[in-house]
Structure formats: C-alpha cells, structure tokens
Short mmCIF file of C-alpha atoms and ligand atoms in Angstrom, two decimals:
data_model
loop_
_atom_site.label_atom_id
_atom_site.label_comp_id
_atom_site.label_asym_id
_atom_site.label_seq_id
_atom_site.Cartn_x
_atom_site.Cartn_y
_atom_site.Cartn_z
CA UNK A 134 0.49 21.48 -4.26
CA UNK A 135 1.89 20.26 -1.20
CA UNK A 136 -0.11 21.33 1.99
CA UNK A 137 0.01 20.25 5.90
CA UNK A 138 -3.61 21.65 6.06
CA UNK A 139 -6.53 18.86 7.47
CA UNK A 140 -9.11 21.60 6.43
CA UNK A 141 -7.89 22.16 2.96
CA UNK A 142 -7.20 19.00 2.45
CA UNK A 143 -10.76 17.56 3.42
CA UNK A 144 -12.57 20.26 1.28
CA UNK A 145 -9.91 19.31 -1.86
CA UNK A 146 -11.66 15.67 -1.31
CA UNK A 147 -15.22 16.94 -0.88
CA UNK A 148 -15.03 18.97 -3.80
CA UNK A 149 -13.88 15.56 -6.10
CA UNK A 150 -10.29 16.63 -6.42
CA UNK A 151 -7.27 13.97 -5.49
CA UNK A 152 -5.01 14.38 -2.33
CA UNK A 153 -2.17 12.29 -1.87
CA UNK A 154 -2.36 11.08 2.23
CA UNK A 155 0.62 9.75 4.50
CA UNK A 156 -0.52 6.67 6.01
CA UNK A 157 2.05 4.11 8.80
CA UNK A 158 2.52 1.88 5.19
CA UNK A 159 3.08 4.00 2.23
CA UNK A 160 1.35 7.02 0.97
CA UNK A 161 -2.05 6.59 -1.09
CA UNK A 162 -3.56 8.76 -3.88
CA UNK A 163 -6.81 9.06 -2.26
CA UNK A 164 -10.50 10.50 -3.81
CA UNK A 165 -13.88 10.25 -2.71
CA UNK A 166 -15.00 6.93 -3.03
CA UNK A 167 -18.33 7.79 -3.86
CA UNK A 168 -17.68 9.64 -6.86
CA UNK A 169 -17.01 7.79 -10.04
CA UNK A 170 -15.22 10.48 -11.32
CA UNK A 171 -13.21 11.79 -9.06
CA UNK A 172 -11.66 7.64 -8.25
CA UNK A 173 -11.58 7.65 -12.26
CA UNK A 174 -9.07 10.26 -12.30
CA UNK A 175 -7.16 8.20 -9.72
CA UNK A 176 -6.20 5.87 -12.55
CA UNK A 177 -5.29 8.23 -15.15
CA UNK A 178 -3.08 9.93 -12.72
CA UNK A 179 -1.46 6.69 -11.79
CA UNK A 180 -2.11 5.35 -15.39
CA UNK A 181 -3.33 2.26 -13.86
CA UNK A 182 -5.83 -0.94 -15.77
CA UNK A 183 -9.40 0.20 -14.94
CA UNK A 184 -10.41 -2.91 -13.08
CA UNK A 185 -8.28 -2.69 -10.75
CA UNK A 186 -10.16 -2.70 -7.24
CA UNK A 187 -9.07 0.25 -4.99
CA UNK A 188 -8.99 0.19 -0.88
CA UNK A 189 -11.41 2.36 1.09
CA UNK A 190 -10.00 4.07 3.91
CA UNK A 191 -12.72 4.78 6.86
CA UNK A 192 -11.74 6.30 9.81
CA UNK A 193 -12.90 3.31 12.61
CA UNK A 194 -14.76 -0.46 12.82
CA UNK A 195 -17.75 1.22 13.08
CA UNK A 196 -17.46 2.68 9.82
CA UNK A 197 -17.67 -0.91 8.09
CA UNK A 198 -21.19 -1.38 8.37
CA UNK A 199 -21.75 1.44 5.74
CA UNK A 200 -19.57 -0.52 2.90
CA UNK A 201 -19.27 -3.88 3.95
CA UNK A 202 -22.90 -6.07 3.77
CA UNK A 203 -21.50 -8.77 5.93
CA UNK A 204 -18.76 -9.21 8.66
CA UNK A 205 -17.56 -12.76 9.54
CA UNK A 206 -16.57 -12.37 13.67
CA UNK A 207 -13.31 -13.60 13.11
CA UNK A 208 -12.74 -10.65 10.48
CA UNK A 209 -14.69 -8.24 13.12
CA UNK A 210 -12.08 -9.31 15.44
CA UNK A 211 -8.77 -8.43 13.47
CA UNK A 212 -10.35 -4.99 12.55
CA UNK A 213 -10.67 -4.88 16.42
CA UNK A 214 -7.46 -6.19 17.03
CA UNK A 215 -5.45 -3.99 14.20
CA UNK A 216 -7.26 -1.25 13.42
CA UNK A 217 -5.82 1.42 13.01
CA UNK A 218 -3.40 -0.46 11.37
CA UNK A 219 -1.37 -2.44 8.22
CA UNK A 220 -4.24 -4.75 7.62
CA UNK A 221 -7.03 -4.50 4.61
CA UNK A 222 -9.69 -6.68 4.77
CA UNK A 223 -12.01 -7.50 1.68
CA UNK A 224 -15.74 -8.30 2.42
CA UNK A 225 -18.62 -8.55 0.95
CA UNK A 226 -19.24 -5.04 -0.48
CA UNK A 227 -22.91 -3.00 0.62
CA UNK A 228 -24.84 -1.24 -1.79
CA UNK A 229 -22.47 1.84 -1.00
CA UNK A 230 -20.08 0.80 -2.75
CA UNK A 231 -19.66 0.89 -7.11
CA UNK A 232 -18.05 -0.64 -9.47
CA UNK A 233 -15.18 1.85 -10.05
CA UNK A 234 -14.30 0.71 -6.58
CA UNK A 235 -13.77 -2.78 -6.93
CA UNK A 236 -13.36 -3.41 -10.34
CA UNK A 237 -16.84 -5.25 -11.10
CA UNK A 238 -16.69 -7.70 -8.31
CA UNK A 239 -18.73 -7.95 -5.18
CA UNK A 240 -16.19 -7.34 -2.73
CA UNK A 241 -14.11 -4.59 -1.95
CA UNK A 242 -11.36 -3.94 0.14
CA UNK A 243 -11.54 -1.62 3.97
CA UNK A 244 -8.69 -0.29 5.86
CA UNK A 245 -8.30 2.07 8.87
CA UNK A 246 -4.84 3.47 8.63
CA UNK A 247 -2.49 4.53 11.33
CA UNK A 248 -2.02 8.04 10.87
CA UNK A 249 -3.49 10.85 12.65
CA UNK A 250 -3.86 13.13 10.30
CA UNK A 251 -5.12 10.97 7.44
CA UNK A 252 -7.59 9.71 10.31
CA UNK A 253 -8.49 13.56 10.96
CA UNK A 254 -8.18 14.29 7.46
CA UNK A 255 -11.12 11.22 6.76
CA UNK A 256 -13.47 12.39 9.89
CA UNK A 257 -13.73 15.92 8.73
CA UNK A 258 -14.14 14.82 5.37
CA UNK A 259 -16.98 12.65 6.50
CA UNK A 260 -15.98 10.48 3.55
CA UNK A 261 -14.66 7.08 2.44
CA UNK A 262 -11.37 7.37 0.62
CA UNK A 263 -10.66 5.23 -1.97
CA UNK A 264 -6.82 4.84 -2.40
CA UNK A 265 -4.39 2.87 -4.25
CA UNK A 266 -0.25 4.00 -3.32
CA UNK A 267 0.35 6.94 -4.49
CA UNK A 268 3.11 6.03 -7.23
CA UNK A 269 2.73 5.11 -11.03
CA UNK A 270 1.26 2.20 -12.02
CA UNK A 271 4.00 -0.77 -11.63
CA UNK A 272 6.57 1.42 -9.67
CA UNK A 273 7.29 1.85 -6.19
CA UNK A 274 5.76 2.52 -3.56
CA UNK A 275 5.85 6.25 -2.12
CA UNK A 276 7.10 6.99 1.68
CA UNK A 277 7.33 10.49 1.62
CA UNK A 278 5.62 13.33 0.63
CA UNK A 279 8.80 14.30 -1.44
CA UNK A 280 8.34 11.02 -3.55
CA UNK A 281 5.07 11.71 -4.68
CA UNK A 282 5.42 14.64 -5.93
CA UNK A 283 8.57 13.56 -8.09
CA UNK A 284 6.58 10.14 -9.37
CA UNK A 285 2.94 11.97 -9.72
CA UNK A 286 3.51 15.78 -9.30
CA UNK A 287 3.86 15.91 -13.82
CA UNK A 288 0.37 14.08 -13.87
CA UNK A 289 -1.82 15.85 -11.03
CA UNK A 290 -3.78 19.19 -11.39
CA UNK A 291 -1.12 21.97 -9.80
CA UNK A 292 -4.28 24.19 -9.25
CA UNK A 293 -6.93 21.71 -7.33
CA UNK A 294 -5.01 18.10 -6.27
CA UNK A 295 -2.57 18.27 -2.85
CA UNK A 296 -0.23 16.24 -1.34
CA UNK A 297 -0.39 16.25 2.15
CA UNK A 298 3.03 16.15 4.05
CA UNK A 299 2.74 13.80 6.79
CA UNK A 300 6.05 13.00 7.03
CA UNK A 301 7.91 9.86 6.58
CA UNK A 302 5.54 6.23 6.79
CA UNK A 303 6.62 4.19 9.79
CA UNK A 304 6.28 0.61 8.00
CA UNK A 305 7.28 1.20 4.65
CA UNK A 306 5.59 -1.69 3.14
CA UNK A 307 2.21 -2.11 2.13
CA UNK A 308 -0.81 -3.51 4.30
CA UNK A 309 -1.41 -7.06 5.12
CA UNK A 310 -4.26 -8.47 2.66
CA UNK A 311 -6.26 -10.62 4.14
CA UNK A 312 -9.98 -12.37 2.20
CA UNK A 313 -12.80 -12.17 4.66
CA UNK A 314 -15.37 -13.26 2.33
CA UNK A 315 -15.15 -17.41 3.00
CA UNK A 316 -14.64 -19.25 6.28
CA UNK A 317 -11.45 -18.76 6.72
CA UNK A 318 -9.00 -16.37 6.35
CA UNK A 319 -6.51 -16.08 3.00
CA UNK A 320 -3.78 -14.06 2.56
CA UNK A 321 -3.94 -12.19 -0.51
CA UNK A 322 -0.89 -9.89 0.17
CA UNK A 323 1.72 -10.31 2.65
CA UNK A 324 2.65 -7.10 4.89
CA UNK A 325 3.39 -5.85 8.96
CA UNK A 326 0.13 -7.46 10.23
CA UNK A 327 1.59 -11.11 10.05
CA UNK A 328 0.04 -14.74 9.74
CA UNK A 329 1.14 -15.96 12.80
CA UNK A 330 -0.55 -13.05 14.80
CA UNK A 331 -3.97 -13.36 12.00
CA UNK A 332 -4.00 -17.03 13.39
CA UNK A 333 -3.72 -16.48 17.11
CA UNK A 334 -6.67 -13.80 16.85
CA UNK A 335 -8.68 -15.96 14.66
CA UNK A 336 -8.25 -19.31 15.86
CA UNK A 337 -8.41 -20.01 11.97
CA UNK A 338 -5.82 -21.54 10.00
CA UNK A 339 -4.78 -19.47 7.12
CA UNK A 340 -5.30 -20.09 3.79
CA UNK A 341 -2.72 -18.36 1.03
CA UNK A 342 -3.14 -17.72 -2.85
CA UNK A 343 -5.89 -16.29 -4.41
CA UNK A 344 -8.67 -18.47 -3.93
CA UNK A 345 -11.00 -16.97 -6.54
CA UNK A 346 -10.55 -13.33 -5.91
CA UNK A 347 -9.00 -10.94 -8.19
CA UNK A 348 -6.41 -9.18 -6.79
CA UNK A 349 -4.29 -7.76 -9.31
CA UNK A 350 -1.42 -6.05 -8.33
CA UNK A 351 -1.19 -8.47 -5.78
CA UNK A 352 0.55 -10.88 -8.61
CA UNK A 353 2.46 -9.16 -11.02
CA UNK A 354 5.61 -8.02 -11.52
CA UNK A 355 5.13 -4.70 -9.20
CA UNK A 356 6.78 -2.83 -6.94
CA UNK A 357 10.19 -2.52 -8.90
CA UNK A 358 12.65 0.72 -9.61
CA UNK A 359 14.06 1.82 -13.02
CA UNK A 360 17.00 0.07 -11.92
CA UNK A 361 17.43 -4.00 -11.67
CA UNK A 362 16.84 -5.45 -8.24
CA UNK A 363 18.91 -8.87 -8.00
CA UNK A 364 18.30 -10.79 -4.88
CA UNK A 365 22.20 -12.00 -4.52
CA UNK A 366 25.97 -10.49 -5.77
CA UNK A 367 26.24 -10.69 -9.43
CA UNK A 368 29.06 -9.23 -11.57
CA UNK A 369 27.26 -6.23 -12.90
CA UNK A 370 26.33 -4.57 -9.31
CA UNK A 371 26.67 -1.04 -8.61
CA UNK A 372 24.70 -0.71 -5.38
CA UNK A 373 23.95 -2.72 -2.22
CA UNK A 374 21.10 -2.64 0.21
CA UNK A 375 21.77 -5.07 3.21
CA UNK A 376 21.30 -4.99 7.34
CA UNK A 377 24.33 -2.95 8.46
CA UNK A 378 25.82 -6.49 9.85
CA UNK A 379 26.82 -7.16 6.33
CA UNK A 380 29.50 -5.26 5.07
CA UNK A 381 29.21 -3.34 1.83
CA UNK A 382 31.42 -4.87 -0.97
CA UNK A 383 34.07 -3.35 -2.55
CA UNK A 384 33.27 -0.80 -5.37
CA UNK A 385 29.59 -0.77 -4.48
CA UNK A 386 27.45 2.05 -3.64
CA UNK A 387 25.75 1.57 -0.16
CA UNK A 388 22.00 2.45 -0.37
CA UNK A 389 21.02 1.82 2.89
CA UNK A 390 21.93 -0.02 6.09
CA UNK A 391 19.24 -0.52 8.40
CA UNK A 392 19.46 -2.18 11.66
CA UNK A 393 17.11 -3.95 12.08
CA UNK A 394 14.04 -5.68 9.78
CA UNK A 395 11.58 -3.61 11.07
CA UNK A 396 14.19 -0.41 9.83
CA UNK A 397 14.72 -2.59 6.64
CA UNK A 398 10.97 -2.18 5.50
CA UNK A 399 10.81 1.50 6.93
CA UNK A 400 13.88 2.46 4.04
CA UNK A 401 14.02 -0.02 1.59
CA UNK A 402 11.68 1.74 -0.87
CA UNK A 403 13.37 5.05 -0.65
CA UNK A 404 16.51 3.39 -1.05
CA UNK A 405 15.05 2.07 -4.53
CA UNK A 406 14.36 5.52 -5.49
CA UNK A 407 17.75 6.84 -4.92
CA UNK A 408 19.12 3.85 -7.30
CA UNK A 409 17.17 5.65 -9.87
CA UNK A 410 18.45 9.19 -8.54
CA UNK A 411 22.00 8.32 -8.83
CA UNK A 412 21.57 6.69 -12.08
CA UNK A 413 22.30 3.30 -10.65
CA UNK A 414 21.67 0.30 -12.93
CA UNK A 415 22.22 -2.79 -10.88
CA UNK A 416 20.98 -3.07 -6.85
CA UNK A 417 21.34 -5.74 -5.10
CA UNK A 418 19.73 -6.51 -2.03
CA UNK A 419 20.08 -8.98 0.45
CA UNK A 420 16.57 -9.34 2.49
CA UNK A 421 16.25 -10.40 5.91
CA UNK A 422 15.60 -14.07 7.29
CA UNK A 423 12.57 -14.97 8.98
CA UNK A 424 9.07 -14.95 9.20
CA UNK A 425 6.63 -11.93 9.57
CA UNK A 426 8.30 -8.53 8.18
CA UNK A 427 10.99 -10.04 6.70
CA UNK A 428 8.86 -12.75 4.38
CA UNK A 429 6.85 -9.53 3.55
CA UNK A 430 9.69 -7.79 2.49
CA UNK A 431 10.93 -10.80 0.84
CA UNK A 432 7.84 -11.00 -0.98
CA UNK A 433 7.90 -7.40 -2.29
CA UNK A 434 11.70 -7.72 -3.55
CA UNK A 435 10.72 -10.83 -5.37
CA UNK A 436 8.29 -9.13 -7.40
CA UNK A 437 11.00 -5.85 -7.72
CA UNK A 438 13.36 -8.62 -9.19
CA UNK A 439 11.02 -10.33 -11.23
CA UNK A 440 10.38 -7.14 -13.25
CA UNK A 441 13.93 -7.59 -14.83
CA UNK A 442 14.16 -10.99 -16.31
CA UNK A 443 17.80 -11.23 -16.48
O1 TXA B 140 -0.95 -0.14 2.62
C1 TXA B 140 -1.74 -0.12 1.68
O2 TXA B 140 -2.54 -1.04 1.46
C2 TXA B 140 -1.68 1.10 0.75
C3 TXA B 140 -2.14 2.32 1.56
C4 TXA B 140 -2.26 3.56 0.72
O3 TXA B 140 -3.35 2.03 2.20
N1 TXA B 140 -2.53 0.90 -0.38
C5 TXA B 140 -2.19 0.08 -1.40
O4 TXA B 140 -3.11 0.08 -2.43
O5 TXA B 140 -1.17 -0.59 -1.41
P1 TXA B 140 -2.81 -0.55 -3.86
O6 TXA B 140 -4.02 -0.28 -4.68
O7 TXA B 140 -1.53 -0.07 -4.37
O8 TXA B 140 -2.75 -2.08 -3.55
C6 TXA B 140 -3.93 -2.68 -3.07
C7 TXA B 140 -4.07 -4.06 -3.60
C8 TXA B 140 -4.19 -4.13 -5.12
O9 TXA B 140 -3.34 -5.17 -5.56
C9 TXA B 140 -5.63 -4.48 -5.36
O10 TXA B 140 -5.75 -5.35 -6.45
C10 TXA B 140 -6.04 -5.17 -4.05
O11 TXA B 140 -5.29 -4.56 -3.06
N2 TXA B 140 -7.46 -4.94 -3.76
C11 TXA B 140 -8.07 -3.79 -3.43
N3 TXA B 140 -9.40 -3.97 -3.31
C12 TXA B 140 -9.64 -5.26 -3.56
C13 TXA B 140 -10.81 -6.07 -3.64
N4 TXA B 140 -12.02 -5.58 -3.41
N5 TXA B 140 -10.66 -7.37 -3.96
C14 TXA B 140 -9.45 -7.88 -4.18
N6 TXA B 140 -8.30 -7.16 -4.14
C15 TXA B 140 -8.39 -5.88 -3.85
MG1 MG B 141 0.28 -0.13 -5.25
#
C-alpha cells in the first residue's frame, strides 16, 4: 500500500482510487475532486460528517481560474506571495466545482502545497485533489507516512488506495485559513502563514471568527490523541511535551523536546501519537509564547485539550 512511485500514484488517482500525499503541513487523504465518488469514499475512510467541505490541491496560481469564479487582488496576491505554501484560501467556487466538495455552499477552499512530489504527483495527474488530513475523523493530524497507515491503513482498500512516502512534513501543523470571499481578509484557521505577514501583503486588516462561513472542523473539539492533553502540570501527568529549556519533571515521561517553535510544530503531533503508543493517559504540554507559530500551535492544543473535559 505504501509506494514512493509519482506514476503509480497519479494513475491510482485517475482511476478514482484514494492516495494518501505528504504535503510541508500534514499529510492529506487525497481523491479526484471531480469525482463524487471517489471524494465520497474519502469520508467513509476517515468516517467524517458529509458536509464537511474538503480543500483542493492544484499544482500553481494559475490553476485557480478553473475552480475559483472570482479572485479579490489582495487574495491573488497571497497565493502569489505563499504559494506553494501553508495557506488555503476559500473563494467563490466556479462551476467546476460540486457539492461533495464544499459541503453545499458556494465556496470552496484552494491550496498549492509545498511538496515536490505531491506537486509532481498533481501535474501528472492533471487533476484537482480534494483532501482533508489524512487521519480519522476528530484525531490527529498525520506527519508521516508511517502514521497513516496505522490511523487509516484498517479502513483503505489494500489492493487499489496508496500512501505515498514523502517523508516527514516540515511544518507539522495545518495550513493557514484565510476567507477570500468579502473585502477583507478573515482568518478561519490559524497556521505557519501568519496574520501579521497576511496584513503586510494585503494592506487589509484582518478580520477573525467565522463570519458566516461554515468551517467545521475549524471549531470543534479536533485535533486531540486517545490520551488527555492538559495545557499546565496537574497531579495525574504521565508525560511532558515542552521546549528543551524546560526541564522535564520528575517521574514524567519526556515526549519531545524541541528547540525551537518552529521544531515544536514540526513534532508535536507525532509526539501525541506516541502518548497513545506507550499507553500514556495524561500529557501535558506547555506551548510556546508568542505570536505567529506559536498562537497556531496554541490554538491546535486548545482544541486537543478541550476534547477531555476534565
Ligand atoms: O494543511 C492543510 O490544510 C491540510 C493539508 C492536507 O492540505 N488539510 C487539512 O484539511 O487540514 P482538513 O479537511 O483536515 O481541514 C480543512 C478545514 C476543515 O475544517 C474544513 O471545514 C475547512 O478547512 N474548509 C475546507 N473547505 C472549505 C470551504 N469551502 N469553506 C469553509 N471551510 C472549508
Ligand atoms: Mg483535519
């Protein structure tokens, strides 16, 4: 199931099965968007709520014309600016584009992502590839080949879907959502792409919640391990995730010691999963201060916690 073939895995897409591509934020679950079926079988592998809108992944700007109907130049300029790169933008969505894409509404969500062999994988394809991460529906993110297959290798077809081994994502976090379909900018999810560098290219200021648009996913409880993430010390902890600065404290299992933020998002989800490997029941993590990366991170950990009232 796992391949490092471009070919393979382009004709795997053409042919309406699901590949699993590395991208620089976390690995997606990717089909060909034009199909109904084959993006349908996205969300039984992932066992994810139907109207849930899905990102397409083209390979370059020029590509938007064919989903998006309308571009505001502000939006033109951060695909300019950032693409390839941790940014999804949702527009106005072209007559390309269904329903099982975006849920029912009339927007949907475009991304170029950093990778060279996704990009390859998405020109020889001559496709659009509609992808949600590549984990089950609430859990986390994937950033390795390795932790797809343990989270979706049971649901997947062994003969006809692949994951494709692209090695480890360099971000770790998902992409910056930004709404381009009003004046000015919003901020649906936070991610690498931050607000202070949407605002210089812009010249906009930045508007944040959901402002009409649904964005599930984007609100809930997501993102979280088997395990409970709590965002300070408390009695019951078995594990610790913190900048290597801090030190670990006594009778705790280190996770992970990154250092740096930028190395912080990079591990932090694998070092989720391997609470869950070990059998760990209580993490906590310490995030980062500071804007950009670290408020993204933030973000995502708040959400992890959330999951575990109490
Ligand atoms: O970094 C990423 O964005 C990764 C990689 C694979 O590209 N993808 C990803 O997809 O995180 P997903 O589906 O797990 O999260 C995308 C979020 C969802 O919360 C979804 O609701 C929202 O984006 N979204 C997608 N299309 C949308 C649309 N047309 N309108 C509003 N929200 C949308
Ligand atoms: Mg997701």
């Amino acid at each position: 199931m796992i391949t490092r073939s471009i070919e393979e895995a382009a004709v795997a897409l053409r042919s309406g099965h699901l590949v699993a591509i590395p991208t620089e934020t976390v690995y997606g679950l990717a089909a060909d968007a034009s199909s109904q079926s084959a993006v349908e079988r996205i969300y039984t592998v992932k066992g994810r709520p139907l109207n849930h809108p899905v990102i397409v992944h083209i390979s370059g700007v020029d590509e938007i014309r064919r989903w998006a109907l309308t571009v505001p130049p502000w939006a033109r300029a951060l695909a300019e600016t950032f693409w390839p790169g941790p940014l999804t933008l949702i527009l106005p969505r072209s007559s390309e584009v269904g329903d099982w894409i975006t849920g029912g509404q009339d927007n949907v969500g475009l991304r170029v992502p950093n990778h060279l062999l996704t990009l390859e994988i998405i020109s020889r394809s001559g496709l659009g590839l509609a992808a949600p991460s590549a984990n089950r529906y609430g859990a986390v993110s994937p950033t390795n080949a390795a932790a797809v297959l343990e989270d979706l290798g049971p649901y997947l077809d062994a003969t006809n879907d692949l994951i494709f081994d692209g090695g480890n994502c360099v971000v770790g976090l998902e992409s910056t959502i930004v709404d381009a379909t009003s004046s000015r900018p919003r901020i649906l999810r936070l991610g690498a792409v931050t607000a202070a560098q949407i605002e210089e290219i812009t010249d906009l200021t930045i508007e944040y919640g959901t402002g009409g648009i649904r964005a599930p996913g984007t609100l809930e409880n997501h993102y979280s391990p088997q395990a409970s993430v709590h965002l300070q010390l408390v009695d019951s902890a078995d594990s610790f995730i913190a900048l290597a600065e801090v030190p670990t404290p006594s009778g705790l299992t280190r996770l992970a010691e990154p250092a740096d933020v930028v190395e912080f998002a990079q591990v932090l989800y694998e070092a989720l999963r391997k609470a869950d490997a070990l059998g760990l029941q209580n993490v906590v993590v310490l995030a980062p201060t500071g804007n950009g990366l670290a408020a993204a991170i933030r973000d995502r950990l708040k959400r992890a916690a959330a999951s575990h009232p109490g």
